[in-house]
């Protein structure tokens, strides 16, 4: 048992260090950051196991858990913030809508209408959508929008909808990828805010459609190698895409909000790079696991809204009961502090 405890400790320490190391150096090791919460839970079980027996091996588990205490808020929040509303508040929603069920992943015909009704009901002031499919929903509240559609066989897009005027906009190209990011400079009263909407490379834990059609009796070793190559490529691509976004940000002095589907955990190098000195709105005001991706048995949080330090995070919500995509919408209420 102590041998397994030592192995787990080594892997956990590696996961602690990886957010500070570029994935290009050790691409597949980056997968440890995806399962860090599970490793912390196993370390807690070892802590209980040694504690019951009053064994000195408990010191190892104690050290690991003590060092990991700063990671807990990224995974689970014990208390929620919901400050009173004021006239200075505005709300921001981010949602990967999975092409509004274009390929009938969900066996219902009304998915676009249900999503539109949900958005219209929540009525965010600024709405960022990933994997948008144009012409499939009617959002009545937004006079201003920026939509960028790309693709060869299937057009998929990024969209920013706003109740406030958009005074500048543009896209950020990711090389050799169908993913991208867009931004809009939004004028709200006397303030101008830059809003980024990003969709980073998928790590594709779930196989592509053509892989599912392969012989189910194929060699497992070959499938494992494919998965390792796929995930390693994705982690490298995410690092490059994060660097592109960070370089783009350097050219602006505007307060900023970054929304979107990062396809990576809050323990990753990519998260640390893109967040920078911004507030993670879930950490500031959320509660529970903050689950944003519909993954069985694991509360994955891979969608984020980051807000400038000049903005007060007054509330945060995720909606894991709203299953109309493979992602769940998230929404925050902010106020610019004068």
mmCIF file of C-alpha atoms in Angstrom:
data_model
loop_
_atom_site.group_PDB
_atom_site.id
_atom_site.type_symbol
_atom_site.label_atom_id
_atom_site.label_comp_id
_atom_site.label_asym_id
_atom_site.label_seq_id
_atom_site.Cartn_x
_atom_site.Cartn_y
_atom_site.Cartn_z
ATOM 1 C CA UNK A 1 0.000 0.000 0.000
ATOM 2 C CA UNK A 2 2.840 2.367 0.831
ATOM 3 C CA UNK A 3 4.454 1.616 -2.555
ATOM 4 C CA UNK A 4 1.242 2.665 -4.316
ATOM 5 C CA UNK A 5 1.099 5.719 -2.049
ATOM 6 C CA UNK A 6 4.629 6.699 -3.158
ATOM 7 C CA UNK A 7 3.741 6.256 -6.860
ATOM 8 C CA UNK A 8 0.643 8.410 -6.395
ATOM 9 C CA UNK A 9 2.718 11.042 -4.570
ATOM 10 C CA UNK A 10 5.224 11.255 -7.425
ATOM 11 C CA UNK A 11 2.428 11.619 -10.012
ATOM 12 C CA UNK A 12 0.680 14.249 -7.880
ATOM 13 C CA UNK A 13 3.864 16.307 -7.505
ATOM 14 C CA UNK A 14 4.340 16.101 -11.272
ATOM 15 C CA UNK A 15 0.800 17.440 -11.732
ATOM 16 C CA UNK A 16 1.603 20.300 -9.330
ATOM 17 C CA UNK A 17 4.621 21.285 -11.429
ATOM 18 C CA UNK A 18 3.142 20.854 -14.928
ATOM 19 C CA UNK A 19 1.146 24.160 -14.970
ATOM 20 C CA UNK A 20 4.545 25.894 -14.907
ATOM 21 C CA UNK A 21 6.045 23.815 -17.747
ATOM 22 C CA UNK A 22 5.263 24.276 -21.438
ATOM 23 C CA UNK A 23 3.335 21.244 -22.807
ATOM 24 C CA UNK A 24 5.676 21.137 -25.815
ATOM 25 C CA UNK A 25 8.373 19.810 -23.465
ATOM 26 C CA UNK A 26 6.328 16.920 -22.043
ATOM 27 C CA UNK A 27 3.061 16.862 -24.043
ATOM 28 C CA UNK A 28 1.553 13.598 -22.854
ATOM 29 C CA UNK A 29 2.424 14.204 -19.188
ATOM 30 C CA UNK A 30 0.008 17.141 -19.391
ATOM 31 C CA UNK A 31 -2.815 14.626 -19.114
ATOM 32 C CA UNK A 32 -2.012 14.475 -15.377
ATOM 33 C CA UNK A 33 -3.434 17.980 -14.981
ATOM 34 C CA UNK A 34 -6.800 16.684 -16.207
ATOM 35 C CA UNK A 35 -7.032 14.129 -13.406
ATOM 36 C CA UNK A 36 -5.375 16.100 -10.585
ATOM 37 C CA UNK A 37 -8.645 16.306 -8.593
ATOM 38 C CA UNK A 38 -8.907 12.501 -8.670
ATOM 39 C CA UNK A 39 -5.336 12.199 -7.456
ATOM 40 C CA UNK A 40 -6.095 14.569 -4.578
ATOM 41 C CA UNK A 41 -9.086 12.411 -3.640
ATOM 42 C CA UNK A 42 -6.918 9.260 -3.662
ATOM 43 C CA UNK A 43 -4.333 11.048 -1.515
ATOM 44 C CA UNK A 44 -7.120 11.901 0.928
ATOM 45 C CA UNK A 45 -8.133 8.222 1.036
ATOM 46 C CA UNK A 46 -4.540 7.259 1.829
ATOM 47 C CA UNK A 47 -4.513 9.945 4.537
ATOM 48 C CA UNK A 48 -7.620 8.349 6.099
ATOM 49 C CA UNK A 49 -6.206 4.819 5.658
ATOM 50 C CA UNK A 50 -2.943 5.605 7.474
ATOM 51 C CA UNK A 51 -4.748 7.747 10.050
ATOM 52 C CA UNK A 52 -7.062 4.914 11.093
ATOM 53 C CA UNK A 53 -4.024 2.717 11.675
ATOM 54 C CA UNK A 54 -2.056 5.516 13.392
ATOM 55 C CA UNK A 55 0.839 4.888 10.987
ATOM 56 C CA UNK A 56 3.616 7.407 10.400
ATOM 57 C CA UNK A 57 3.107 7.004 6.629
ATOM 58 C CA UNK A 58 0.302 9.516 7.090
ATOM 59 C CA UNK A 59 2.967 12.233 6.956
ATOM 60 C CA UNK A 60 3.466 11.654 3.220
ATOM 61 C CA UNK A 61 -0.230 12.085 2.434
ATOM 62 C CA UNK A 62 -0.402 15.087 4.768
ATOM 63 C CA UNK A 63 2.432 16.807 2.898
ATOM 64 C CA UNK A 64 0.832 16.173 -0.514
ATOM 65 C CA UNK A 65 -2.568 17.470 0.602
ATOM 66 C CA UNK A 66 -1.055 20.506 2.312
ATOM 67 C CA UNK A 67 0.811 21.464 -0.867
ATOM 68 C CA UNK A 68 -2.335 20.955 -2.948
ATOM 69 C CA UNK A 69 -4.562 23.176 -0.828
ATOM 70 C CA UNK A 70 -4.260 26.055 -3.303
ATOM 71 C CA UNK A 71 -5.745 23.855 -6.062
ATOM 72 C CA UNK A 72 -8.974 23.058 -4.228
ATOM 73 C CA UNK A 73 -10.808 26.311 -5.116
ATOM 74 C CA UNK A 74 -10.201 25.640 -8.797
ATOM 75 C CA UNK A 75 -12.095 22.363 -8.510
ATOM 76 C CA UNK A 76 -14.697 22.884 -5.798
ATOM 77 C CA UNK A 77 -16.104 26.013 -4.116
ATOM 78 C CA UNK A 78 -17.697 25.601 -0.682
ATOM 79 C CA UNK A 79 -19.454 28.962 -0.624
ATOM 80 C CA UNK A 80 -21.167 31.084 -3.257
ATOM 81 C CA UNK A 81 -21.060 34.861 -3.697
ATOM 82 C CA UNK A 82 -24.195 36.678 -4.808
ATOM 83 C CA UNK A 83 -23.834 40.397 -4.171
ATOM 84 C CA UNK A 84 -26.798 42.809 -4.520
ATOM 85 C CA UNK A 85 -27.484 44.137 -8.000
ATOM 86 C CA UNK A 86 -26.818 47.753 -8.903
ATOM 87 C CA UNK A 87 -27.314 49.870 -12.023
ATOM 88 C CA UNK A 88 -23.649 49.451 -12.802
ATOM 89 C CA UNK A 89 -23.906 45.663 -13.208
ATOM 90 C CA UNK A 90 -23.835 43.750 -16.471
ATOM 91 C CA UNK A 91 -24.016 40.034 -17.215
ATOM 92 C CA UNK A 92 -21.883 37.846 -19.470
ATOM 93 C CA UNK A 93 -22.710 34.330 -20.689
ATOM 94 C CA UNK A 94 -20.462 31.812 -22.455
ATOM 95 C CA UNK A 95 -21.843 28.698 -24.116
ATOM 96 C CA UNK A 96 -20.517 26.055 -26.526
ATOM 97 C CA UNK A 97 -23.725 25.084 -28.340
ATOM 98 C CA UNK A 98 -22.233 22.224 -30.409
ATOM 99 C CA UNK A 99 -23.541 23.545 -33.735
ATOM 100 C CA UNK A 100 -27.021 23.740 -32.206
ATOM 101 C CA UNK A 101 -27.422 19.981 -32.613
ATOM 102 C CA UNK A 102 -26.871 20.171 -36.378
ATOM 103 C CA UNK A 103 -26.038 16.464 -36.632
ATOM 104 C CA UNK A 104 -28.747 15.326 -34.202
ATOM 105 C CA UNK A 105 -26.412 14.162 -31.444
ATOM 106 C CA UNK A 106 -29.402 14.726 -29.168
ATOM 107 C CA UNK A 107 -32.424 12.871 -30.593
ATOM 108 C CA UNK A 108 -34.780 15.859 -30.480
ATOM 109 C CA UNK A 109 -35.820 18.401 -33.103
ATOM 110 C CA UNK A 110 -36.354 21.340 -30.744
ATOM 111 C CA UNK A 111 -32.800 21.809 -29.398
ATOM 112 C CA UNK A 112 -32.141 25.156 -31.166
ATOM 113 C CA UNK A 113 -35.470 26.551 -29.969
ATOM 114 C CA UNK A 114 -34.869 25.380 -26.388
ATOM 115 C CA UNK A 115 -31.388 26.966 -26.375
ATOM 116 C CA UNK A 116 -32.768 30.231 -27.758
ATOM 117 C CA UNK A 117 -35.526 30.247 -25.128
ATOM 118 C CA UNK A 118 -32.965 29.645 -22.365
ATOM 119 C CA UNK A 119 -30.716 32.490 -23.546
ATOM 120 C CA UNK A 120 -33.651 34.862 -23.989
ATOM 121 C CA UNK A 121 -34.852 33.973 -20.491
ATOM 122 C CA UNK A 122 -31.447 34.528 -18.830
ATOM 123 C CA UNK A 123 -31.045 37.657 -20.976
ATOM 124 C CA UNK A 124 -27.264 38.243 -20.626
ATOM 125 C CA UNK A 125 -25.975 41.645 -21.711
ATOM 126 C CA UNK A 126 -23.024 40.047 -23.525
ATOM 127 C CA UNK A 127 -23.188 36.549 -24.993
ATOM 128 C CA UNK A 128 -20.250 34.516 -26.322
ATOM 129 C CA UNK A 129 -21.086 31.380 -28.302
ATOM 130 C CA UNK A 130 -18.662 28.728 -29.505
ATOM 131 C CA UNK A 131 -19.476 26.243 -32.291
ATOM 132 C CA UNK A 132 -22.195 28.546 -33.543
ATOM 133 C CA UNK A 133 -24.363 27.555 -36.525
ATOM 134 C CA UNK A 134 -25.812 30.590 -38.232
ATOM 135 C CA UNK A 135 -29.508 30.932 -38.928
ATOM 136 C CA UNK A 136 -30.686 28.258 -36.489
ATOM 137 C CA UNK A 137 -31.740 30.424 -33.527
ATOM 138 C CA UNK A 138 -33.434 33.769 -33.017
ATOM 139 C CA UNK A 139 -31.949 35.931 -30.259
ATOM 140 C CA UNK A 140 -34.215 38.948 -30.018
ATOM 141 C CA UNK A 141 -32.376 41.109 -27.463
ATOM 142 C CA UNK A 142 -29.165 41.904 -29.326
ATOM 143 C CA UNK A 143 -28.789 44.855 -31.681
ATOM 144 C CA UNK A 144 -25.056 44.330 -31.999
ATOM 145 C CA UNK A 145 -23.179 41.175 -32.929
ATOM 146 C CA UNK A 146 -20.000 39.849 -34.470
ATOM 147 C CA UNK A 147 -20.128 36.398 -36.059
ATOM 148 C CA UNK A 148 -17.255 34.646 -37.805
ATOM 149 C CA UNK A 149 -18.045 31.464 -39.742
ATOM 150 C CA UNK A 150 -15.330 29.150 -41.050
ATOM 151 C CA UNK A 151 -15.026 25.664 -42.468
ATOM 152 C CA UNK A 152 -15.061 23.708 -45.704
ATOM 153 C CA UNK A 153 -17.767 21.056 -45.481
ATOM 154 C CA UNK A 154 -19.474 22.374 -42.339
ATOM 155 C CA UNK A 155 -19.470 26.040 -41.387
ATOM 156 C CA UNK A 156 -18.877 26.516 -37.689
ATOM 157 C CA UNK A 157 -18.405 29.805 -35.953
ATOM 158 C CA UNK A 158 -17.661 32.014 -33.032
ATOM 159 C CA UNK A 159 -20.181 34.677 -32.108
ATOM 160 C CA UNK A 160 -20.342 37.642 -29.761
ATOM 161 C CA UNK A 161 -23.773 39.209 -29.168
ATOM 162 C CA UNK A 162 -24.075 42.472 -27.260
ATOM 163 C CA UNK A 163 -26.763 44.873 -26.078
ATOM 164 C CA UNK A 164 -24.089 47.575 -26.163
ATOM 165 C CA UNK A 165 -22.435 49.003 -29.307
ATOM 166 C CA UNK A 166 -19.488 47.130 -30.804
ATOM 167 C CA UNK A 167 -16.886 49.722 -31.807
ATOM 168 C CA UNK A 168 -14.114 47.367 -32.908
ATOM 169 C CA UNK A 169 -13.759 43.687 -33.792
ATOM 170 C CA UNK A 170 -11.460 41.114 -35.299
ATOM 171 C CA UNK A 171 -10.430 37.478 -35.381
ATOM 172 C CA UNK A 172 -7.338 35.627 -34.183
ATOM 173 C CA UNK A 173 -6.170 32.866 -36.507
ATOM 174 C CA UNK A 174 -4.768 29.623 -35.100
ATOM 175 C CA UNK A 175 -2.439 27.977 -37.657
ATOM 176 C CA UNK A 176 -3.261 24.459 -38.893
ATOM 177 C CA UNK A 177 -6.479 24.350 -36.889
ATOM 178 C CA UNK A 178 -10.224 24.719 -37.359
ATOM 179 C CA UNK A 179 -10.339 26.448 -33.973
ATOM 180 C CA UNK A 180 -9.929 30.174 -33.519
ATOM 181 C CA UNK A 181 -10.749 33.187 -31.357
ATOM 182 C CA UNK A 182 -12.541 36.464 -32.010
ATOM 183 C CA UNK A 183 -12.778 39.710 -30.084
ATOM 184 C CA UNK A 184 -15.092 42.708 -29.890
ATOM 185 C CA UNK A 185 -14.528 46.105 -28.303
ATOM 186 C CA UNK A 186 -17.803 46.918 -26.582
ATOM 187 C CA UNK A 187 -18.813 50.425 -25.552
ATOM 188 C CA UNK A 188 -20.781 50.499 -22.306
ATOM 189 C CA UNK A 189 -21.482 54.029 -21.172
ATOM 190 C CA UNK A 190 -18.131 55.763 -20.842
ATOM 191 C CA UNK A 191 -16.261 52.441 -20.660
ATOM 192 C CA UNK A 192 -14.939 50.324 -23.510
ATOM 193 C CA UNK A 193 -14.330 46.630 -22.781
ATOM 194 C CA UNK A 194 -12.521 44.138 -24.970
ATOM 195 C CA UNK A 195 -14.281 40.766 -24.994
ATOM 196 C CA UNK A 196 -12.458 37.697 -26.324
ATOM 197 C CA UNK A 197 -14.332 34.561 -27.347
ATOM 198 C CA UNK A 198 -12.023 31.559 -27.737
ATOM 199 C CA UNK A 199 -12.322 27.923 -28.692
ATOM 200 C CA UNK A 200 -9.046 26.045 -28.235
ATOM 201 C CA UNK A 201 -7.985 22.714 -29.715
ATOM 202 C CA UNK A 202 -9.890 19.694 -28.450
ATOM 203 C CA UNK A 203 -7.889 16.934 -26.772
ATOM 204 C CA UNK A 204 -10.371 14.454 -28.287
ATOM 205 C CA UNK A 205 -10.586 11.889 -25.530
ATOM 206 C CA UNK A 206 -13.687 10.705 -27.365
ATOM 207 C CA UNK A 207 -12.596 9.169 -30.708
ATOM 208 C CA UNK A 208 -13.467 10.732 -34.027
ATOM 209 C CA UNK A 209 -16.359 9.272 -36.011
ATOM 210 C CA UNK A 210 -14.100 7.476 -38.491
ATOM 211 C CA UNK A 211 -12.242 5.815 -35.611
ATOM 212 C CA UNK A 212 -15.497 4.532 -34.172
ATOM 213 C CA UNK A 213 -16.144 2.794 -37.477
ATOM 214 C CA UNK A 214 -12.906 0.827 -37.259
ATOM 215 C CA UNK A 215 -12.971 -2.871 -36.398
ATOM 216 C CA UNK A 216 -13.854 -3.107 -32.700
ATOM 217 C CA UNK A 217 -11.512 -6.078 -32.462
ATOM 218 C CA UNK A 218 -8.537 -3.950 -33.577
ATOM 219 C CA UNK A 219 -5.275 -4.002 -31.680
ATOM 220 C CA UNK A 220 -5.631 -2.068 -28.418
ATOM 221 C CA UNK A 221 -1.980 -1.041 -28.497
ATOM 222 C CA UNK A 222 -2.512 0.747 -31.811
ATOM 223 C CA UNK A 223 -5.561 2.540 -30.443
ATOM 224 C CA UNK A 224 -3.602 3.607 -27.372
ATOM 225 C CA UNK A 225 -0.805 4.985 -29.539
ATOM 226 C CA UNK A 226 -3.342 6.926 -31.607
ATOM 227 C CA UNK A 227 -4.834 8.421 -28.477
ATOM 228 C CA UNK A 228 -1.401 9.388 -27.109
ATOM 229 C CA UNK A 229 -0.436 11.052 -30.398
ATOM 230 C CA UNK A 230 -3.782 12.846 -30.608
ATOM 231 C CA UNK A 231 -3.621 14.195 -27.075
ATOM 232 C CA UNK A 232 0.055 15.176 -27.367
ATOM 233 C CA UNK A 233 -0.705 17.112 -30.556
ATOM 234 C CA UNK A 234 -3.666 18.827 -28.878
ATOM 235 C CA UNK A 235 -1.653 19.947 -25.833
ATOM 236 C CA UNK A 236 1.070 21.383 -28.093
ATOM 237 C CA UNK A 237 -1.542 23.143 -30.242
ATOM 238 C CA UNK A 238 -3.249 24.596 -27.157
ATOM 239 C CA UNK A 239 0.040 26.037 -25.955
ATOM 240 C CA UNK A 240 0.628 27.692 -29.332
ATOM 241 C CA UNK A 241 -2.932 29.047 -29.410
ATOM 242 C CA UNK A 242 -2.615 30.418 -25.866
ATOM 243 C CA UNK A 243 0.615 32.181 -26.847
ATOM 244 C CA UNK A 244 -1.114 33.746 -29.872
ATOM 245 C CA UNK A 245 -3.919 35.086 -27.664
ATOM 246 C CA UNK A 246 -1.437 36.415 -25.110
ATOM 247 C CA UNK A 247 0.571 38.208 -27.800
ATOM 248 C CA UNK A 248 -2.618 39.734 -29.180
ATOM 249 C CA UNK A 249 -3.596 41.022 -25.729
ATOM 250 C CA UNK A 250 -0.354 42.972 -25.472
ATOM 251 C CA UNK A 251 -1.601 45.391 -28.142
ATOM 252 C CA UNK A 252 -4.581 46.554 -26.067
ATOM 253 C CA UNK A 253 -4.867 48.642 -22.916
ATOM 254 C CA UNK A 254 -8.613 48.042 -22.557
ATOM 255 C CA UNK A 255 -10.064 46.170 -19.580
ATOM 256 C CA UNK A 256 -10.828 42.698 -20.841
ATOM 257 C CA UNK A 257 -13.058 39.692 -20.472
ATOM 258 C CA UNK A 258 -12.020 36.313 -21.884
ATOM 259 C CA UNK A 259 -14.743 33.738 -22.467
ATOM 260 C CA UNK A 260 -14.810 30.355 -24.044
ATOM 261 C CA UNK A 261 -14.109 26.682 -24.297
ATOM 262 C CA UNK A 262 -10.474 26.045 -23.382
ATOM 263 C CA UNK A 263 -10.717 22.241 -23.657
ATOM 264 C CA UNK A 264 -8.410 21.968 -20.662
ATOM 265 C CA UNK A 265 -8.572 22.000 -16.898
ATOM 266 C CA UNK A 266 -7.932 24.788 -14.425
ATOM 267 C CA UNK A 267 -4.705 23.007 -13.438
ATOM 268 C CA UNK A 268 -3.074 23.326 -16.859
ATOM 269 C CA UNK A 269 -0.309 25.469 -18.323
ATOM 270 C CA UNK A 270 -2.801 26.835 -20.859
ATOM 271 C CA UNK A 271 -5.231 27.940 -18.126
ATOM 272 C CA UNK A 272 -2.434 29.627 -16.192
ATOM 273 C CA UNK A 273 -1.189 31.406 -19.338
ATOM 274 C CA UNK A 274 -4.535 32.723 -20.562
ATOM 275 C CA UNK A 275 -5.889 33.668 -17.166
ATOM 276 C CA UNK A 276 -2.760 35.643 -16.292
ATOM 277 C CA UNK A 277 -3.739 38.183 -13.637
ATOM 278 C CA UNK A 278 -7.457 38.079 -14.487
ATOM 279 C CA UNK A 279 -10.137 36.841 -12.103
ATOM 280 C CA UNK A 280 -11.601 33.390 -12.672
ATOM 281 C CA UNK A 281 -15.270 34.230 -12.122
ATOM 282 C CA UNK A 282 -16.056 30.723 -10.838
ATOM 283 C CA UNK A 283 -13.326 30.976 -8.196
ATOM 284 C CA UNK A 284 -14.550 34.418 -7.188
ATOM 285 C CA UNK A 285 -18.279 33.742 -6.925
ATOM 286 C CA UNK A 286 -19.206 30.184 -7.924
ATOM 287 C CA UNK A 287 -20.117 27.149 -5.836
ATOM 288 C CA UNK A 288 -19.832 23.386 -6.056
ATOM 289 C CA UNK A 289 -17.848 21.785 -8.874
ATOM 290 C CA UNK A 290 -18.630 24.372 -11.537
ATOM 291 C CA UNK A 291 -19.135 21.564 -14.061
ATOM 292 C CA UNK A 292 -19.222 22.813 -17.661
ATOM 293 C CA UNK A 293 -18.808 19.645 -19.750
ATOM 294 C CA UNK A 294 -21.165 16.682 -19.944
ATOM 295 C CA UNK A 295 -18.654 13.951 -19.104
ATOM 296 C CA UNK A 296 -19.878 10.849 -17.293
ATOM 297 C CA UNK A 297 -18.838 10.429 -13.656
ATOM 298 C CA UNK A 298 -16.455 13.400 -13.639
ATOM 299 C CA UNK A 299 -17.300 17.085 -13.064
ATOM 300 C CA UNK A 300 -15.101 18.546 -15.812
ATOM 301 C CA UNK A 301 -14.668 22.335 -15.869
ATOM 302 C CA UNK A 302 -13.184 23.370 -19.221
ATOM 303 C CA UNK A 303 -15.245 26.510 -20.030
ATOM 304 C CA UNK A 304 -14.326 29.805 -18.400
ATOM 305 C CA UNK A 305 -15.084 33.483 -18.021
ATOM 306 C CA UNK A 306 -12.083 35.531 -16.920
ATOM 307 C CA UNK A 307 -12.618 39.160 -15.921
ATOM 308 C CA UNK A 308 -10.274 42.098 -15.525
ATOM 309 C CA UNK A 309 -9.180 43.011 -11.998
ATOM 310 C CA UNK A 310 -10.979 46.345 -12.518
ATOM 311 C CA UNK A 311 -14.270 44.426 -12.481
ATOM 312 C CA UNK A 312 -16.029 43.175 -9.375
ATOM 313 C CA UNK A 313 -17.327 39.603 -9.766
ATOM 314 C CA UNK A 314 -20.747 39.721 -8.110
ATOM 315 C CA UNK A 315 -22.172 36.318 -9.014
ATOM 316 C CA UNK A 316 -21.495 33.188 -11.087
ATOM 317 C CA UNK A 317 -23.771 30.384 -12.275
ATOM 318 C CA UNK A 318 -23.338 27.198 -14.231
ATOM 319 C CA UNK A 319 -26.302 25.189 -15.492
ATOM 320 C CA UNK A 320 -25.489 21.437 -15.450
ATOM 321 C CA UNK A 321 -29.195 20.579 -15.608
ATOM 322 C CA UNK A 322 -29.505 22.261 -19.028
ATOM 323 C CA UNK A 323 -28.447 19.346 -21.273
ATOM 324 C CA UNK A 324 -28.806 20.601 -24.839
ATOM 325 C CA UNK A 325 -25.147 20.411 -25.885
ATOM 326 C CA UNK A 326 -22.076 18.525 -24.726
ATOM 327 C CA UNK A 327 -21.253 21.697 -22.750
ATOM 328 C CA UNK A 328 -23.247 23.634 -20.172
ATOM 329 C CA UNK A 329 -23.723 27.415 -20.250
ATOM 330 C CA UNK A 330 -22.006 29.609 -17.653
ATOM 331 C CA UNK A 331 -22.915 33.167 -16.656
ATOM 332 C CA UNK A 332 -21.434 35.864 -14.437
ATOM 333 C CA UNK A 333 -22.544 39.272 -13.211
ATOM 334 C CA UNK A 334 -19.861 41.961 -13.177
ATOM 335 C CA UNK A 335 -19.459 45.620 -12.286
ATOM 336 C CA UNK A 336 -16.656 47.943 -13.335
ATOM 337 C CA UNK A 337 -15.176 49.512 -10.236
ATOM 338 C CA UNK A 338 -14.539 53.248 -10.520
#
